[in-house]
PDB file of C-alpha atoms in Angstrom:
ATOM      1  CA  UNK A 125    -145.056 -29.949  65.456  1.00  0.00           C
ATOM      2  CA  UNK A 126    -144.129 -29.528  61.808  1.00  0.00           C
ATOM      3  CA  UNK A 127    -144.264 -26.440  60.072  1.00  0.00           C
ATOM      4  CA  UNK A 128    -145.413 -28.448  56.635  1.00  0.00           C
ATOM      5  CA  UNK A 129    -146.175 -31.518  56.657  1.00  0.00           C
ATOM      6  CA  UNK A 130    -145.513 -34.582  54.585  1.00  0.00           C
ATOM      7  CA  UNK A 131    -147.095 -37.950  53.924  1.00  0.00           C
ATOM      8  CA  UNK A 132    -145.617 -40.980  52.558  1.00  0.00           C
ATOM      9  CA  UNK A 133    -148.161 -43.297  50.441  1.00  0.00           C
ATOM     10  CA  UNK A 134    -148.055 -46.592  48.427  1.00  0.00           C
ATOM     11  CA  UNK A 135    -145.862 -46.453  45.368  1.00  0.00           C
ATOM     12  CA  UNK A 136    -143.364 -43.921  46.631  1.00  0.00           C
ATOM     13  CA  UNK A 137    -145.846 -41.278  46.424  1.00  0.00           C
ATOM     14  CA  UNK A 138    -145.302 -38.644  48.785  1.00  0.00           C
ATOM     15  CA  UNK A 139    -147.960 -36.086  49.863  1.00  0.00           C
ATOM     16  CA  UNK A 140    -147.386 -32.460  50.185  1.00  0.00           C
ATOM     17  CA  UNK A 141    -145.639 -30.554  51.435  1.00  0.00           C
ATOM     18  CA  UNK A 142    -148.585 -28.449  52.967  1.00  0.00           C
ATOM     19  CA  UNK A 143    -149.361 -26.518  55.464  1.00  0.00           C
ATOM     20  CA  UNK A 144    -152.330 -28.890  56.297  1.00  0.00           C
ATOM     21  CA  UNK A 145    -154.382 -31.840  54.546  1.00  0.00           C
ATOM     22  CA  UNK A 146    -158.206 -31.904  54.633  1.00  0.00           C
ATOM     23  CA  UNK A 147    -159.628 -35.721  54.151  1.00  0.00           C
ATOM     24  CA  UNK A 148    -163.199 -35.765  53.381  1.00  0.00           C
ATOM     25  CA  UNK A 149    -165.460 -38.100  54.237  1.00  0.00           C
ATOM     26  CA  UNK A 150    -166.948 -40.651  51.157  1.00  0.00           C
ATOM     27  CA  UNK A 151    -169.662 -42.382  53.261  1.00  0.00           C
ATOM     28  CA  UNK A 152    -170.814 -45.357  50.973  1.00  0.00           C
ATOM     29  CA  UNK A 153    -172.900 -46.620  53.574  1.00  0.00           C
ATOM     30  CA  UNK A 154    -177.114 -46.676  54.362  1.00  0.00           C
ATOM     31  CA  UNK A 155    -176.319 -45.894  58.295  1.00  0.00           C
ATOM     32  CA  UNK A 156    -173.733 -43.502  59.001  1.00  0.00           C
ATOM     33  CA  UNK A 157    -174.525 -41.402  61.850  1.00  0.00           C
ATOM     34  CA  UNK A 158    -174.159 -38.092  59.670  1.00  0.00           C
ATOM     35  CA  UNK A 159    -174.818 -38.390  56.034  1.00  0.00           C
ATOM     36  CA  UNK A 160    -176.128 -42.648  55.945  1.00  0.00           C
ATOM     37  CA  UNK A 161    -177.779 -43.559  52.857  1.00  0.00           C
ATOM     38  CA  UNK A 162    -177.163 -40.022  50.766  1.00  0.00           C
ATOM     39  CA  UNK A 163    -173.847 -41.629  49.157  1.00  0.00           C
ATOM     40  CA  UNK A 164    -174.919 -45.186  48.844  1.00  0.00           C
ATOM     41  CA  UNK A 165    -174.626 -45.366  45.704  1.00  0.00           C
ATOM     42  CA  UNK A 166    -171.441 -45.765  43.546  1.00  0.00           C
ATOM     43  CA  UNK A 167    -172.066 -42.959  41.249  1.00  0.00           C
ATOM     44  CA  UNK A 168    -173.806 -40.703  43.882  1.00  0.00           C
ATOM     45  CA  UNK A 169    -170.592 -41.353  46.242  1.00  0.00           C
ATOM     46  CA  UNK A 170    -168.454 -40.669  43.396  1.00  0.00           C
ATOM     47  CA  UNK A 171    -169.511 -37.626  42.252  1.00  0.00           C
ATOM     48  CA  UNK A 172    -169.441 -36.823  46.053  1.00  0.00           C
ATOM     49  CA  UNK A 173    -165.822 -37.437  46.203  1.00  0.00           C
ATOM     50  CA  UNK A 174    -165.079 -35.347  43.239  1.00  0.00           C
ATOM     51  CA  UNK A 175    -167.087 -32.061  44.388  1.00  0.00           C
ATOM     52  CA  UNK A 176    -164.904 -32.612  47.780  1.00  0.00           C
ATOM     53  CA  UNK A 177    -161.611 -32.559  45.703  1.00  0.00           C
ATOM     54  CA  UNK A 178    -163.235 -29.513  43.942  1.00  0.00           C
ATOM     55  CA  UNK A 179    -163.561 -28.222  47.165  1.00  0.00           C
ATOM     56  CA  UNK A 180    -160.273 -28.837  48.074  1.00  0.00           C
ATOM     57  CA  UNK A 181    -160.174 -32.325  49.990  1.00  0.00           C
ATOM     58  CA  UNK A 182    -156.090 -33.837  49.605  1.00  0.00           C
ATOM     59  CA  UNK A 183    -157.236 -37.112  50.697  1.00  0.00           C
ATOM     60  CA  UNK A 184    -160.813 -38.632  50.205  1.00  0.00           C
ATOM     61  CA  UNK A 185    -161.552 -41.537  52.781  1.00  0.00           C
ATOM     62  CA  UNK A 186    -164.330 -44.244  51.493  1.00  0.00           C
ATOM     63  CA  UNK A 187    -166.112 -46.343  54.332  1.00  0.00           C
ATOM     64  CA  UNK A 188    -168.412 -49.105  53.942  1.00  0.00           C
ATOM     65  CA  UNK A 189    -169.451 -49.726  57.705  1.00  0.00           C
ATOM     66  CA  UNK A 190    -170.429 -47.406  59.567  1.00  0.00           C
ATOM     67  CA  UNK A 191    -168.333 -47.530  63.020  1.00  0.00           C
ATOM     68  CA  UNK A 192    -170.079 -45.049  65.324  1.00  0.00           C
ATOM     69  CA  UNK A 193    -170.860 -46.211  68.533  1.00  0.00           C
ATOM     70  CA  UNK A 194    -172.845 -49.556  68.733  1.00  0.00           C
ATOM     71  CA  UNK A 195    -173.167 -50.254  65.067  1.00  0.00           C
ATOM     72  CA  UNK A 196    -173.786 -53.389  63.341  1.00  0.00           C
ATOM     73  CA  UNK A 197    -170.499 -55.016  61.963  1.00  0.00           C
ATOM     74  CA  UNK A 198    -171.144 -56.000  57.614  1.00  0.00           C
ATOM     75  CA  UNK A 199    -169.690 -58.942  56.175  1.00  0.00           C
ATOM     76  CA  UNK A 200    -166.111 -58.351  54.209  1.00  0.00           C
ATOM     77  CA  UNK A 201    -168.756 -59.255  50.974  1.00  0.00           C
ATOM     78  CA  UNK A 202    -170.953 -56.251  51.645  1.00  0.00           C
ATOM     79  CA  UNK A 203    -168.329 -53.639  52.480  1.00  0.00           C
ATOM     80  CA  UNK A 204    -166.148 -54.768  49.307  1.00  0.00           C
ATOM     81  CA  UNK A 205    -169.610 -54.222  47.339  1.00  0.00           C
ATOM     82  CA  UNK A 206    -170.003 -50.913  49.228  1.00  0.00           C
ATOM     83  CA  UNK A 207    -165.901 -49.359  48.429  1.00  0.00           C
ATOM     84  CA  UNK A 208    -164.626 -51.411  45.555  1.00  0.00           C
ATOM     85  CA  UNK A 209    -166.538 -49.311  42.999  1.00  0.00           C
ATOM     86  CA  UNK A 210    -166.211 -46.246  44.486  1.00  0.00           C
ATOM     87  CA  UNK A 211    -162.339 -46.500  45.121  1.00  0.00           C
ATOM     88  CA  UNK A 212    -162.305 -47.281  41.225  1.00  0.00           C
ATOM     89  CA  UNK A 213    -164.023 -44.335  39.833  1.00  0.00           C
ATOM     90  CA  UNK A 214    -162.416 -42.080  42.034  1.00  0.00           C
ATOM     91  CA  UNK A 215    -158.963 -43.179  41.611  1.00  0.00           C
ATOM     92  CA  UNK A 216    -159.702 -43.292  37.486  1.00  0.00           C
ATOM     93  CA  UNK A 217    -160.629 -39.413  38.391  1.00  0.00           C
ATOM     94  CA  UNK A 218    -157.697 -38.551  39.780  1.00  0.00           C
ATOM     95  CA  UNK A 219    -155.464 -39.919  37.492  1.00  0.00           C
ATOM     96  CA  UNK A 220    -157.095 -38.511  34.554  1.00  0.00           C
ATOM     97  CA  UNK A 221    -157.233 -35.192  36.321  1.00  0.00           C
ATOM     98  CA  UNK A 222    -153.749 -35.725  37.286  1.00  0.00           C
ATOM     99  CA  UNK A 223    -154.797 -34.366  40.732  1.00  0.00           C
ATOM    100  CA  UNK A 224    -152.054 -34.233  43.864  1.00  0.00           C
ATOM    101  CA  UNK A 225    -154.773 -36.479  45.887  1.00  0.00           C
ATOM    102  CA  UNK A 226    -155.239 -39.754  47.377  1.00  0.00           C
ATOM    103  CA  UNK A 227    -158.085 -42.265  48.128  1.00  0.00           C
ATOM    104  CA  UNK A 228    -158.290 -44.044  51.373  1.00  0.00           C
ATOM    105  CA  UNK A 229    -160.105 -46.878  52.884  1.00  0.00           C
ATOM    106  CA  UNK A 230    -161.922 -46.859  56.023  1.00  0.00           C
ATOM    107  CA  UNK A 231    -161.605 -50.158  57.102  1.00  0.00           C
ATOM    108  CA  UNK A 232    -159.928 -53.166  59.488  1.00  0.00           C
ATOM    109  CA  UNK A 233    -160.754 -56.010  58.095  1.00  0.00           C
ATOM    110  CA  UNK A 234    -157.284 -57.394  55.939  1.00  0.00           C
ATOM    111  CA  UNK A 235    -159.349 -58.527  53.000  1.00  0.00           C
ATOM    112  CA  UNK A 236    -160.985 -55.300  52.336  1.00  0.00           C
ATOM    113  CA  UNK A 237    -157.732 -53.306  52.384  1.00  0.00           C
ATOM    114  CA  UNK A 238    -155.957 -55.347  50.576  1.00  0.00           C
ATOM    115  CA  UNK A 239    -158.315 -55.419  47.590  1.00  0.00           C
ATOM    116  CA  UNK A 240    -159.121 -51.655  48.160  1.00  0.00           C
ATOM    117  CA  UNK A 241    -155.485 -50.936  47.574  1.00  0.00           C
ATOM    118  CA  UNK A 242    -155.099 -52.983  44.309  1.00  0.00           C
ATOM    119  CA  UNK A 243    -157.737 -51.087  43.367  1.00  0.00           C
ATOM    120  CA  UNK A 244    -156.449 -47.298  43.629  1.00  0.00           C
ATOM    121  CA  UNK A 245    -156.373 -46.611  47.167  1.00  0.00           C
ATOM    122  CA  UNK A 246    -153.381 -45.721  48.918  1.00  0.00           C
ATOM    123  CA  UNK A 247    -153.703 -45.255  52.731  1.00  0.00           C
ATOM    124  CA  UNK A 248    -156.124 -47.312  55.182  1.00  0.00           C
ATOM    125  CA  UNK A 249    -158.078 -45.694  57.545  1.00  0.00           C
ATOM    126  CA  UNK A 250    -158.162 -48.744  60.579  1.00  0.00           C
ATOM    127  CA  UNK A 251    -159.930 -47.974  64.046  1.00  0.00           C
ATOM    128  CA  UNK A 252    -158.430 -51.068  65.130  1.00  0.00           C
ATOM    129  CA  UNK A 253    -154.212 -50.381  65.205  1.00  0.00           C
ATOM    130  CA  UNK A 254    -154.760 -53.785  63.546  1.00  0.00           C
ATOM    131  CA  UNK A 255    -156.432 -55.239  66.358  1.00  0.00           C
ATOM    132  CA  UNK A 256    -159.583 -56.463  64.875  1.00  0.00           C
ATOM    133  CA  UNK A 257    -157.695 -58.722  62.344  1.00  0.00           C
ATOM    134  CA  UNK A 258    -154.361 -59.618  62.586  1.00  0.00           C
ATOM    135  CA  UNK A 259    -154.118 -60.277  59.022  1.00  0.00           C
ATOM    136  CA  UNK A 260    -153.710 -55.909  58.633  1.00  0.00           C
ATOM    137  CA  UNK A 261    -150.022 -56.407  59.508  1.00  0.00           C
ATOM    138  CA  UNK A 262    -149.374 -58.755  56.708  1.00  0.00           C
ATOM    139  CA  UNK A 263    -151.399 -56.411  53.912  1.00  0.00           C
ATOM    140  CA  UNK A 264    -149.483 -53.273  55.357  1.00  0.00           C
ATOM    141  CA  UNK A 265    -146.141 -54.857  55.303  1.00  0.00           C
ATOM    142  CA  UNK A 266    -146.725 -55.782  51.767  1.00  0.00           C
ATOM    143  CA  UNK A 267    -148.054 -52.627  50.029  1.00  0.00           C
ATOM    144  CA  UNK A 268    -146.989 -50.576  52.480  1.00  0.00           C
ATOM    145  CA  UNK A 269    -149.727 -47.718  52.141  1.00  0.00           C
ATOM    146  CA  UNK A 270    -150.441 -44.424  54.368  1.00  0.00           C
ATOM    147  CA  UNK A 271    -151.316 -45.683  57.298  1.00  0.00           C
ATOM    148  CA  UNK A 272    -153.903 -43.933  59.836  1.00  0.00           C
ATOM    149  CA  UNK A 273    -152.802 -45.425  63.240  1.00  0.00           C
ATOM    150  CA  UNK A 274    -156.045 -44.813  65.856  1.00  0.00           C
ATOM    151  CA  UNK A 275    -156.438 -45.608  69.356  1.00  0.00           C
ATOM    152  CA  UNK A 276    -159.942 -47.390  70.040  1.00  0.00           C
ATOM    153  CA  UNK A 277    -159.962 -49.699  72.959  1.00  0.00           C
ATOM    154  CA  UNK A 278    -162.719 -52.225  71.452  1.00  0.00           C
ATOM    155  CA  UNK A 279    -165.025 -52.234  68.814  1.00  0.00           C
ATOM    156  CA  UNK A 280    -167.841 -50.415  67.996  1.00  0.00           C
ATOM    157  CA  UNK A 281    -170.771 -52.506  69.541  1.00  0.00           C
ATOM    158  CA  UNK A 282    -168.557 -52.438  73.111  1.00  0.00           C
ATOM    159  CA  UNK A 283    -166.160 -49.290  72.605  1.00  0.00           C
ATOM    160  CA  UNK A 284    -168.641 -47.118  74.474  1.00  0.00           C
ATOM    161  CA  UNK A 285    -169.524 -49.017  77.892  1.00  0.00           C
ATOM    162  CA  UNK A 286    -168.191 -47.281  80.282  1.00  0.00           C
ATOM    163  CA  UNK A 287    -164.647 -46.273  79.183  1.00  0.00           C
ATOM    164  CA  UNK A 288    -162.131 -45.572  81.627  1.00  0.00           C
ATOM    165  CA  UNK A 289    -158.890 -44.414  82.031  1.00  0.00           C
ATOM    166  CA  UNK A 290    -156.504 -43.718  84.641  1.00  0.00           C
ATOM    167  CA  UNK A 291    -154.469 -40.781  82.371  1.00  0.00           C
ATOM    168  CA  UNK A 292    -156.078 -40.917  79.035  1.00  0.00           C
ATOM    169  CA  UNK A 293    -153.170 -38.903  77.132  1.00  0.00           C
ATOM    170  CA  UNK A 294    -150.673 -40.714  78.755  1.00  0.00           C
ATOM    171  CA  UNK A 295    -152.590 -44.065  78.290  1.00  0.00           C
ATOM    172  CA  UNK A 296    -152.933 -43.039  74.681  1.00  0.00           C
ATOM    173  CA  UNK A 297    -149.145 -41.775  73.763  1.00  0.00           C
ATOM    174  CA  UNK A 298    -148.191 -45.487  75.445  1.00  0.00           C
ATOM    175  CA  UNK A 299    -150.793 -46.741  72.985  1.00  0.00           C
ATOM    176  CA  UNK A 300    -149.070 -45.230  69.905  1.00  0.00           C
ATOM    177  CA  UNK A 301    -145.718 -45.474  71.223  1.00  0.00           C
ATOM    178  CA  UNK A 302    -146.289 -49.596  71.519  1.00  0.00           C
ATOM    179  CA  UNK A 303    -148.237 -50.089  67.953  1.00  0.00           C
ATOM    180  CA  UNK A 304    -145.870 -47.821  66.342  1.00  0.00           C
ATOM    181  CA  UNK A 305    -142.897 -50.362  67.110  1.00  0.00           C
ATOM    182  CA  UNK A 306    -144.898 -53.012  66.442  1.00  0.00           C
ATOM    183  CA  UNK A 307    -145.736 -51.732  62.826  1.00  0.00           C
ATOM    184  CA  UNK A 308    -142.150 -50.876  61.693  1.00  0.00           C
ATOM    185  CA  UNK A 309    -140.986 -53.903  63.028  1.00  0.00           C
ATOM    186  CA  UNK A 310    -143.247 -55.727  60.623  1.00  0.00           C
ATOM    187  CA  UNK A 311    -142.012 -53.208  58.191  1.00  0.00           C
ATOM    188  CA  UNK A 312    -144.061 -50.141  57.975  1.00  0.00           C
ATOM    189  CA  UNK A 313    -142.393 -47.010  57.190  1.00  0.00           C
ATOM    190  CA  UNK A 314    -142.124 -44.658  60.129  1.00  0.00           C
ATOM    191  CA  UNK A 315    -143.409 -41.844  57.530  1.00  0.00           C
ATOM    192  CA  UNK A 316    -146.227 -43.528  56.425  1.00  0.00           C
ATOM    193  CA  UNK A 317    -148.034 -43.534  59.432  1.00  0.00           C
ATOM    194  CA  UNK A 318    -149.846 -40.543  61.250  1.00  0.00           C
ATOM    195  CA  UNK A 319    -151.752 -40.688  64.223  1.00  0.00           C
ATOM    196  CA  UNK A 320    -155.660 -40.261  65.261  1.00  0.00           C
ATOM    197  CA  UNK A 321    -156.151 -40.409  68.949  1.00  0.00           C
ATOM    198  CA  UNK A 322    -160.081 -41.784  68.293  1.00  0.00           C
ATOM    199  CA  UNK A 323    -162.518 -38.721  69.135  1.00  0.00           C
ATOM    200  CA  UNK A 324    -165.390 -40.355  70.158  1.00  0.00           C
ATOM    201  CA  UNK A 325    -164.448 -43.784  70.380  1.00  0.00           C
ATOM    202  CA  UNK A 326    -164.368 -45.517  73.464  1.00  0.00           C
ATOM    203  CA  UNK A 327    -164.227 -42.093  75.107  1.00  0.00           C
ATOM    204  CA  UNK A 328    -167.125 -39.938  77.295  1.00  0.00           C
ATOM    205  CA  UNK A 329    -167.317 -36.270  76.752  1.00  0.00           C
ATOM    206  CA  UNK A 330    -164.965 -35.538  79.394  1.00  0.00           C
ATOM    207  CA  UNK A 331    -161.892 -38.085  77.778  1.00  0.00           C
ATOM    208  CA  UNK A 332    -162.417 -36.530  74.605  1.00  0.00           C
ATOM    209  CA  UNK A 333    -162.081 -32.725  76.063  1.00  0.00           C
ATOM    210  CA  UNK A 334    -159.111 -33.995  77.979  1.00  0.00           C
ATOM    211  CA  UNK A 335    -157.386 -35.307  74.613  1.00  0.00           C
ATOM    212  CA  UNK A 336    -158.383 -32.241  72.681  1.00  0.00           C
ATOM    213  CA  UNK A 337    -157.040 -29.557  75.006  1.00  0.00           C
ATOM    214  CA  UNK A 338    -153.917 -31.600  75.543  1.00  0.00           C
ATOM    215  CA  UNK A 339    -153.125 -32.429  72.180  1.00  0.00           C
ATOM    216  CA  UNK A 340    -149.905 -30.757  71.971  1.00  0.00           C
ATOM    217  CA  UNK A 341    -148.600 -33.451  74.172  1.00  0.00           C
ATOM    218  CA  UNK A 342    -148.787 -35.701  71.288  1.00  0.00           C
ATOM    219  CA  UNK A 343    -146.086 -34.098  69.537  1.00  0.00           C
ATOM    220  CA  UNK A 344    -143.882 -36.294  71.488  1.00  0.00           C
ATOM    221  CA  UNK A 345    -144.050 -39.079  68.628  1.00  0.00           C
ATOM    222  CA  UNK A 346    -142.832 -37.064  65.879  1.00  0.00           C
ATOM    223  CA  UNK A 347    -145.760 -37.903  63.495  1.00  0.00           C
ATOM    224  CA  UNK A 348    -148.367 -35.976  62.145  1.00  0.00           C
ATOM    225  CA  UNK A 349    -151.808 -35.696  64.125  1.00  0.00           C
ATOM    226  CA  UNK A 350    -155.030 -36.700  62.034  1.00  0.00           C
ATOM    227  CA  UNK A 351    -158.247 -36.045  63.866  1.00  0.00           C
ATOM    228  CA  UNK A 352    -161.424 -36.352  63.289  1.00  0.00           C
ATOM    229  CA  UNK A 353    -164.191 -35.361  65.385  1.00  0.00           C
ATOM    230  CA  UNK A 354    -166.554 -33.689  61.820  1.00  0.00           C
ATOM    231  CA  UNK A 355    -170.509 -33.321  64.009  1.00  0.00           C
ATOM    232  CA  UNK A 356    -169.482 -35.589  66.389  1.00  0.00           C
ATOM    233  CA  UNK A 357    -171.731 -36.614  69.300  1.00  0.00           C
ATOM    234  CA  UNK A 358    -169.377 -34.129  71.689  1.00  0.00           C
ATOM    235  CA  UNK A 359    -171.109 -31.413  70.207  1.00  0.00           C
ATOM    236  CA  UNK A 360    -174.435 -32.714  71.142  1.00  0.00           C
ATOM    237  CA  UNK A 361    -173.584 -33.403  74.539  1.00  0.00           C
ATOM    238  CA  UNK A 362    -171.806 -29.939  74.854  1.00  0.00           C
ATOM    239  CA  UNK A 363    -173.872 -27.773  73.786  1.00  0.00           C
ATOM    240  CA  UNK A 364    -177.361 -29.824  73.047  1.00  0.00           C
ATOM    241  CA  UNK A 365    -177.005 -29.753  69.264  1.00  0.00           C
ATOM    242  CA  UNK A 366    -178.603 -32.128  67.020  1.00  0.00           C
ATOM    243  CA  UNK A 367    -176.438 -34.073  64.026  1.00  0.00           C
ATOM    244  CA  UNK A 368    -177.499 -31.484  61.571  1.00  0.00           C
ATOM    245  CA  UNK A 369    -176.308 -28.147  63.789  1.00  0.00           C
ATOM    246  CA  UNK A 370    -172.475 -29.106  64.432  1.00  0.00           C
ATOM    247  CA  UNK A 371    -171.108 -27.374  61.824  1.00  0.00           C
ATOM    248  CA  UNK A 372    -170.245 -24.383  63.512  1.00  0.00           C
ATOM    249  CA  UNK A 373    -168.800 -26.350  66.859  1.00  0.00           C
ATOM    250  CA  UNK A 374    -166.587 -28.458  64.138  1.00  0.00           C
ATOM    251  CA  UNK A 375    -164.971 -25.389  62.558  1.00  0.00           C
ATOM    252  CA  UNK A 376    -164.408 -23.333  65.971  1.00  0.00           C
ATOM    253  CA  UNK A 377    -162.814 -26.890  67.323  1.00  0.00           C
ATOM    254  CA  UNK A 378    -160.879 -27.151  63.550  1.00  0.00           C
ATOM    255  CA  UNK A 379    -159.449 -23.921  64.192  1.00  0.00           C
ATOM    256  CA  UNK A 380    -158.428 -24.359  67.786  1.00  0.00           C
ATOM    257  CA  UNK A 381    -156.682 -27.500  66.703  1.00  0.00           C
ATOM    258  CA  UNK A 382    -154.808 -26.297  63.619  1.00  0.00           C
ATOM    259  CA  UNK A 383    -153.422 -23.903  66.131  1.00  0.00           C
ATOM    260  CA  UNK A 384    -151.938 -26.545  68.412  1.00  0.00           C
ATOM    261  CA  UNK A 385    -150.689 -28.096  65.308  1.00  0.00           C
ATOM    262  CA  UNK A 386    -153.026 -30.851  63.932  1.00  0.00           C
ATOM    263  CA  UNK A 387    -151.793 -30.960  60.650  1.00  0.00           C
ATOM    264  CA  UNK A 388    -154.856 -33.282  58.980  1.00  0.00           C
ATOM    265  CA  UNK A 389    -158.792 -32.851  59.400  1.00  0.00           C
ATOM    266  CA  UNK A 390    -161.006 -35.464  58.228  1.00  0.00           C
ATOM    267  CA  UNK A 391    -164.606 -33.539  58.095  1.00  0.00           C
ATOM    268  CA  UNK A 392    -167.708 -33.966  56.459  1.00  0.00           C
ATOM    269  CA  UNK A 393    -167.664 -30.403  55.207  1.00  0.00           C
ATOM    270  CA  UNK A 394    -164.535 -29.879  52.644  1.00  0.00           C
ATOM    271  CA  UNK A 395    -165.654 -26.336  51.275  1.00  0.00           C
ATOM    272  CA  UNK A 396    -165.997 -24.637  54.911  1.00  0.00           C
ATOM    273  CA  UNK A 397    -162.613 -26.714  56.523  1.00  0.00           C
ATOM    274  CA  UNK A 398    -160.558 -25.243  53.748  1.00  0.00           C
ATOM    275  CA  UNK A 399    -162.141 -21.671  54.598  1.00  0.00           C
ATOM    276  CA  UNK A 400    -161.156 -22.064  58.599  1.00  0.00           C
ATOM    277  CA  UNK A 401    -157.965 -23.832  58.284  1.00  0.00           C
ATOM    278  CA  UNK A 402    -156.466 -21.065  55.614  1.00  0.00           C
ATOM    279  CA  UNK A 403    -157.441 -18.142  58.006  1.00  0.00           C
ATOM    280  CA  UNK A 404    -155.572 -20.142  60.927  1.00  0.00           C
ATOM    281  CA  UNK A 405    -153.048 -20.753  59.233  1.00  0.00           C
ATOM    282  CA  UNK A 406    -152.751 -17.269  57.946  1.00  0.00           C
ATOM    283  CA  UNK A 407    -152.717 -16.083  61.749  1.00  0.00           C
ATOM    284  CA  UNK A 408    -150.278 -18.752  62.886  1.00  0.00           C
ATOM    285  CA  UNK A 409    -147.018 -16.830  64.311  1.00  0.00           C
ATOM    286  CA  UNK A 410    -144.095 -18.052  62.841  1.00  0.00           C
ATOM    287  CA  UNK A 411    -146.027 -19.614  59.904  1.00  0.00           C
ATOM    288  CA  UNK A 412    -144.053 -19.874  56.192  1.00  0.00           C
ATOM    289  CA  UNK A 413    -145.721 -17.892  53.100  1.00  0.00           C
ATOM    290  CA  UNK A 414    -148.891 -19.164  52.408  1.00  0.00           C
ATOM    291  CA  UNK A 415    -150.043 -19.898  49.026  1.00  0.00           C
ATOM    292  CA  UNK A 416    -153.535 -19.566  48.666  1.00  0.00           C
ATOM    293  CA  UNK A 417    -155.508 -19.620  45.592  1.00  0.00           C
ATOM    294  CA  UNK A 418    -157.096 -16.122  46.187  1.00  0.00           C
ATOM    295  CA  UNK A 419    -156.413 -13.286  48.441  1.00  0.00           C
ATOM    296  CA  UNK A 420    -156.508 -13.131  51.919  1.00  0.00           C
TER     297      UNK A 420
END
């Protein structure tokens, strides 16, 4: 796993190097399993994405449809409505600020990406590995953004009856291995892309525990690991804990990860991933000097 790691976005724009990134979560949606409805809207989710780059977010990822596990799918209309502001006033932010920090979109619809790019946003965030709508290839071959590569074997509404697998790593790595050719064949940057191996989605407890202590083995793809699994339904089926209680279970996991050398976090929490991922990485043998902006 890399030591720092590096991030190539739209326009030549390269983030880090760092030591790790920390995405935070801009829901602009009313149904989101965690925070639905508190961000809904545009200048409540903006000023949400700016107290997570206060907080120390790198990259701030904007949804407008929720994708947890049997949710309703929202017309390309609706989610535009939902992201196209937000991406706006957060990329105007950010350039004014002149901050080292990028907006995503959570999305796999084409459309929606597309016009979320032209807008300010530089990576997409796609559940699908462009299998939802074909038309992904042609936007990412064009602008060529970040791209967040993650395994889901079907959508929302169907991802979560009965999944099964034979190996899930190994079913997974082949996964990557496949859409990663078929990406830079359509002329993707290699760099641009990191990998998410879907916590949660189309996965039962016992998949997602399987991934999570074997993540290492991911490593054999040579790109940096982006999970997110920020008060995720594992925690309430591990240890009985309702939405609102996961925060400690998502920074002991956070930690254990950044360990094995997950390299980007996407969490609801910004403030409290920053705290747990600079004392890992302060403890990390073999680690480089850490810059931190106070002591440790």
């Amino acid at each position: 796993m890399q030591d720092r790691v590096l991030w190539n976005v739209t326009g030549g724009r390269v983030l880090g190097p760092a030591p790790f990134f920390v995405v935070g979560i801009v829901n602009a949606t009313p149904d989101s399993f965690y925070d639905g409805g508190r961000h809904d809207q545009t200048t409540d989710a903006v000023s949400h994405g700016i107290r997570l780059l206060q907080e120390g977010a790198m990259v701030l990822d904007v949804g407008g449809e929720s994708t947890r596990p049997y949710a309703e799918e929202v017309s390309a209309e609706d989610e535009l409505a939902r992201v196209i502001p937000v991406i706006q006033g957060l990329s105007a932010h950010i350039r004014a600020e002149g901050e080292e920090a990028a907006v995503s979109v959570d999305t796999y619809k084409a459309e929606v990406a597309a016009k979320a790019l032209e807008a300010g946003a530089c990576i997409v965030n796609d559940i699908s590995s462009c299998q939802f709508d074909p038309g992904m290839i042609d936007v990412l071959a064009q602008y060529k953004p970040g791209y967040v590569l993650m395994h889901s074997p079907g959508r929302p509404g169907q991802m979560q009856d009965s999944p099964r697998y034979d190996s899930v790593v190994d079913e997974i790595i082949a996964f990557f291995e496949k859409h990663i050719r078929i990406l830079t064949a359509a002329g993707l940057p290699e760099d641009n892309i990191v990998i998410d191996p879907g916590i949660g989605f189309g996965k039962t407890l016992e998949h997602n525990l399987q991934i999570l202590a074997s993540i290492e083995a991911f490593g054999v793809l040579g790109l940096p690991l982006f999970v997110g699994l920020s008060n995720k339904s594992m925690f309430g089926k591990l240890l009985g804990l309702e939405v609102g209680d996961r925060k400690n279970a998502t920074q002991a996991a956070i930690a254990v990860l950044a360990s094995r050398g997950v390299r980007v976090h996407r969490v609801h929490e910004v403030a409290l991933t920053m705290q747990t991922l600079t004392v890992a990485e302060a403890m990390r043998p073999g680690r480089r000097v850490l810059e931190t902006k106070g002591a440790l």
